Short mmCIF file of N, CA and C in Angstrom, two decimals:
data_model
loop_
_atom_site.label_atom_id
_atom_site.label_comp_id
_atom_site.label_asym_id
_atom_site.label_seq_id
_atom_site.Cartn_x
_atom_site.Cartn_y
_atom_site.Cartn_z
N MET A 1173 28.00 -102.59 28.90
CA MET A 1173 28.57 -103.92 28.94
C MET A 1173 27.77 -104.77 29.95
N LEU A 1174 27.44 -105.97 29.57
CA LEU A 1174 26.69 -106.88 30.44
C LEU A 1174 27.62 -107.59 31.41
N ALA A 1175 27.14 -107.78 32.61
CA ALA A 1175 27.91 -108.55 33.60
C ALA A 1175 27.78 -110.04 33.28
N ALA A 1176 28.81 -110.78 33.59
CA ALA A 1176 28.76 -112.23 33.37
C ALA A 1176 27.75 -112.85 34.34
N ALA A 1177 27.05 -113.84 33.84
CA ALA A 1177 26.08 -114.54 34.68
C ALA A 1177 26.80 -115.32 35.77
N LEU A 1178 26.12 -115.47 36.90
CA LEU A 1178 26.64 -116.30 37.99
C LEU A 1178 25.88 -117.61 38.00
N ILE A 1179 26.60 -118.69 37.81
CA ILE A 1179 26.00 -120.02 37.78
C ILE A 1179 26.45 -120.77 39.04
N ALA A 1180 25.49 -121.27 39.82
CA ALA A 1180 25.79 -122.09 40.99
C ALA A 1180 25.70 -123.56 40.57
N VAL A 1181 26.79 -124.29 40.77
CA VAL A 1181 26.85 -125.70 40.39
C VAL A 1181 26.93 -126.54 41.67
N ASP A 1182 25.89 -127.31 41.92
CA ASP A 1182 25.82 -128.17 43.11
C ASP A 1182 26.28 -129.57 42.74
N VAL A 1183 27.28 -130.05 43.46
CA VAL A 1183 27.84 -131.37 43.19
C VAL A 1183 26.85 -132.48 43.53
N GLY A 1184 26.13 -132.32 44.62
CA GLY A 1184 25.19 -133.36 45.04
C GLY A 1184 25.90 -134.43 45.86
N HIS A 1185 25.21 -134.99 46.81
CA HIS A 1185 25.74 -135.99 47.74
C HIS A 1185 26.85 -135.37 48.58
N TYR A 1186 27.44 -136.18 49.45
CA TYR A 1186 28.52 -135.72 50.33
C TYR A 1186 29.25 -136.95 50.84
N HIS A 1187 30.39 -136.72 51.48
CA HIS A 1187 31.25 -137.84 51.88
C HIS A 1187 30.54 -138.90 52.71
N ALA A 1188 29.73 -138.49 53.67
CA ALA A 1188 29.08 -139.47 54.56
C ALA A 1188 28.03 -140.31 53.83
N GLU A 1189 27.43 -139.75 52.79
CA GLU A 1189 26.45 -140.48 51.97
C GLU A 1189 26.78 -140.21 50.51
N PRO A 1190 27.73 -140.96 49.96
CA PRO A 1190 28.25 -140.66 48.63
C PRO A 1190 27.36 -141.11 47.46
N GLY A 1191 26.21 -141.66 47.75
CA GLY A 1191 25.34 -142.13 46.67
C GLY A 1191 25.71 -143.54 46.24
N VAL A 1192 25.19 -143.94 45.12
CA VAL A 1192 25.46 -145.31 44.64
C VAL A 1192 26.91 -145.44 44.20
N ILE A 1193 27.38 -146.67 44.21
CA ILE A 1193 28.74 -146.98 43.76
C ILE A 1193 28.62 -147.63 42.39
N SER A 1194 29.37 -147.12 41.44
CA SER A 1194 29.31 -147.67 40.08
C SER A 1194 29.94 -149.06 40.05
N TYR A 1195 29.74 -149.76 38.97
CA TYR A 1195 30.31 -151.08 38.79
C TYR A 1195 31.83 -151.04 38.91
N SER A 1196 32.42 -149.92 38.47
CA SER A 1196 33.89 -149.77 38.54
C SER A 1196 34.36 -149.27 39.91
N GLY A 1197 33.42 -149.07 40.85
CA GLY A 1197 33.78 -148.71 42.22
C GLY A 1197 33.84 -147.22 42.52
N VAL A 1198 33.32 -146.38 41.61
CA VAL A 1198 33.35 -144.94 41.82
C VAL A 1198 32.06 -144.48 42.49
N PRO A 1199 32.14 -143.88 43.68
CA PRO A 1199 30.94 -143.36 44.33
C PRO A 1199 30.35 -142.20 43.52
N GLU A 1200 29.05 -142.07 43.59
CA GLU A 1200 28.35 -141.02 42.85
C GLU A 1200 28.89 -139.62 43.18
N PHE A 1201 29.23 -139.38 44.45
CA PHE A 1201 29.79 -138.08 44.82
C PHE A 1201 31.05 -137.78 44.02
N GLU A 1202 31.95 -138.75 43.92
CA GLU A 1202 33.21 -138.54 43.18
C GLU A 1202 32.94 -138.29 41.70
N PHE A 1203 32.05 -139.08 41.12
CA PHE A 1203 31.69 -138.89 39.70
C PHE A 1203 31.12 -137.49 39.50
N ASN A 1204 30.17 -137.11 40.35
CA ASN A 1204 29.54 -135.80 40.25
C ASN A 1204 30.56 -134.67 40.40
N LEU A 1205 31.50 -134.84 41.33
CA LEU A 1205 32.51 -133.82 41.57
C LEU A 1205 33.36 -133.61 40.32
N ARG A 1206 33.79 -134.69 39.71
CA ARG A 1206 34.58 -134.58 38.47
C ARG A 1206 33.78 -133.86 37.38
N LEU A 1207 32.54 -134.25 37.24
CA LEU A 1207 31.68 -133.63 36.23
C LEU A 1207 31.45 -132.15 36.53
N ALA A 1208 31.19 -131.83 37.78
CA ALA A 1208 30.97 -130.43 38.17
C ALA A 1208 32.20 -129.57 37.90
N ARG A 1209 33.38 -130.13 38.13
CA ARG A 1209 34.61 -129.38 37.85
C ARG A 1209 34.78 -129.13 36.35
N GLU A 1210 34.41 -130.11 35.54
CA GLU A 1210 34.47 -129.93 34.08
C GLU A 1210 33.48 -128.86 33.63
N VAL A 1211 32.28 -128.90 34.19
CA VAL A 1211 31.25 -127.91 33.87
C VAL A 1211 31.75 -126.51 34.26
N LYS A 1212 32.34 -126.41 35.43
CA LYS A 1212 32.89 -125.14 35.91
C LYS A 1212 33.93 -124.60 34.93
N GLU A 1213 34.85 -125.45 34.51
CA GLU A 1213 35.89 -125.04 33.56
C GLU A 1213 35.28 -124.48 32.28
N LYS A 1214 34.31 -125.21 31.73
CA LYS A 1214 33.68 -124.81 30.47
C LYS A 1214 32.93 -123.49 30.63
N LEU A 1215 32.20 -123.36 31.73
CA LEU A 1215 31.44 -122.12 31.96
C LEU A 1215 32.38 -120.93 32.12
N GLU A 1216 33.43 -121.11 32.90
CA GLU A 1216 34.39 -120.02 33.10
C GLU A 1216 35.09 -119.65 31.79
N ALA A 1217 35.39 -120.65 30.98
CA ALA A 1217 36.03 -120.40 29.69
C ALA A 1217 35.13 -119.59 28.76
N SER A 1218 33.82 -119.69 28.97
CA SER A 1218 32.88 -118.92 28.15
C SER A 1218 32.48 -117.61 28.81
N GLY A 1219 33.19 -117.23 29.87
CA GLY A 1219 32.98 -115.93 30.49
C GLY A 1219 32.00 -115.88 31.65
N MET A 1220 31.52 -117.01 32.08
CA MET A 1220 30.58 -117.05 33.20
C MET A 1220 31.32 -117.10 34.53
N ASN A 1221 30.67 -116.62 35.57
CA ASN A 1221 31.17 -116.78 36.94
C ASN A 1221 30.52 -118.02 37.52
N VAL A 1222 31.27 -118.81 38.25
CA VAL A 1222 30.75 -120.06 38.79
C VAL A 1222 30.97 -120.13 40.29
N ARG A 1223 29.94 -120.54 41.00
CA ARG A 1223 30.03 -120.79 42.44
C ARG A 1223 29.78 -122.28 42.65
N MET A 1224 30.80 -122.98 43.13
CA MET A 1224 30.65 -124.41 43.40
C MET A 1224 29.97 -124.59 44.76
N ILE A 1225 29.06 -125.54 44.81
CA ILE A 1225 28.34 -125.84 46.05
C ILE A 1225 28.49 -127.33 46.34
N GLY A 1226 28.92 -127.64 47.56
CA GLY A 1226 29.05 -129.04 47.98
C GLY A 1226 30.32 -129.71 47.50
N ASP A 1227 31.25 -128.97 46.93
CA ASP A 1227 32.46 -129.58 46.38
C ASP A 1227 33.43 -130.08 47.45
N LYS A 1228 33.25 -129.65 48.69
CA LYS A 1228 34.12 -130.13 49.76
C LYS A 1228 33.56 -131.42 50.40
N GLY A 1229 32.34 -131.78 50.00
CA GLY A 1229 31.74 -133.01 50.50
C GLY A 1229 31.19 -132.92 51.90
N ASP A 1230 30.99 -131.69 52.39
CA ASP A 1230 30.52 -131.54 53.76
C ASP A 1230 29.14 -130.88 53.86
N GLN A 1231 28.50 -130.61 52.74
CA GLN A 1231 27.16 -129.98 52.75
C GLN A 1231 26.10 -131.06 52.80
N ILE A 1232 25.55 -131.27 53.98
CA ILE A 1232 24.59 -132.35 54.19
C ILE A 1232 23.16 -131.90 53.88
N PHE A 1233 22.80 -130.74 54.35
CA PHE A 1233 21.41 -130.31 54.28
C PHE A 1233 21.09 -129.59 52.97
N LEU A 1234 20.02 -130.03 52.33
CA LEU A 1234 19.62 -129.45 51.04
C LEU A 1234 19.32 -127.95 51.14
N ASN A 1235 18.67 -127.54 52.24
CA ASN A 1235 18.32 -126.12 52.35
C ASN A 1235 19.56 -125.23 52.43
N ARG A 1236 20.66 -125.75 52.91
CA ARG A 1236 21.90 -124.96 52.94
C ARG A 1236 22.49 -124.82 51.54
N ARG A 1237 22.25 -125.81 50.71
CA ARG A 1237 22.73 -125.74 49.33
C ARG A 1237 21.97 -124.66 48.56
N THR A 1238 20.68 -124.60 48.76
CA THR A 1238 19.92 -123.56 48.06
C THR A 1238 20.28 -122.18 48.59
N ARG A 1239 20.52 -122.08 49.88
CA ARG A 1239 20.97 -120.78 50.44
C ARG A 1239 22.32 -120.38 49.86
N ALA A 1240 23.20 -121.33 49.68
CA ALA A 1240 24.52 -121.06 49.12
C ALA A 1240 24.43 -120.58 47.67
N ALA A 1241 23.33 -120.92 47.00
CA ALA A 1241 23.13 -120.52 45.61
C ALA A 1241 22.44 -119.17 45.49
N LYS A 1242 22.05 -118.59 46.62
CA LYS A 1242 21.33 -117.32 46.58
C LYS A 1242 22.09 -116.27 45.78
N GLY A 1243 21.37 -115.60 44.91
CA GLY A 1243 21.97 -114.56 44.08
C GLY A 1243 22.44 -115.05 42.73
N ALA A 1244 22.50 -116.36 42.56
CA ALA A 1244 22.93 -116.90 41.27
C ALA A 1244 21.84 -116.72 40.23
N ASP A 1245 22.25 -116.58 38.99
CA ASP A 1245 21.30 -116.47 37.89
C ASP A 1245 20.74 -117.84 37.50
N LEU A 1246 21.51 -118.88 37.79
CA LEU A 1246 21.09 -120.25 37.47
C LEU A 1246 21.68 -121.18 38.52
N PHE A 1247 20.88 -122.14 38.97
CA PHE A 1247 21.32 -123.13 39.97
C PHE A 1247 21.20 -124.50 39.33
N VAL A 1248 22.35 -125.15 39.15
CA VAL A 1248 22.38 -126.46 38.48
C VAL A 1248 22.81 -127.50 39.47
#
């Protein structure tokens, strides 16, 4: 039996620098977070393991995000 793949999903941006603000007033971090949660749901429903990265909005440094993804089969 094959083990389920581990997918690391990085939300991108963080609370202190939320990215651009959409015309409707949604910061990029919030949009990305919603999308990342949907991706997580779909992946888990198909039997994948998912590790969320940056979902708390406190991961500032990019190198820490890649370290948090260590061991994943795919980093998105």
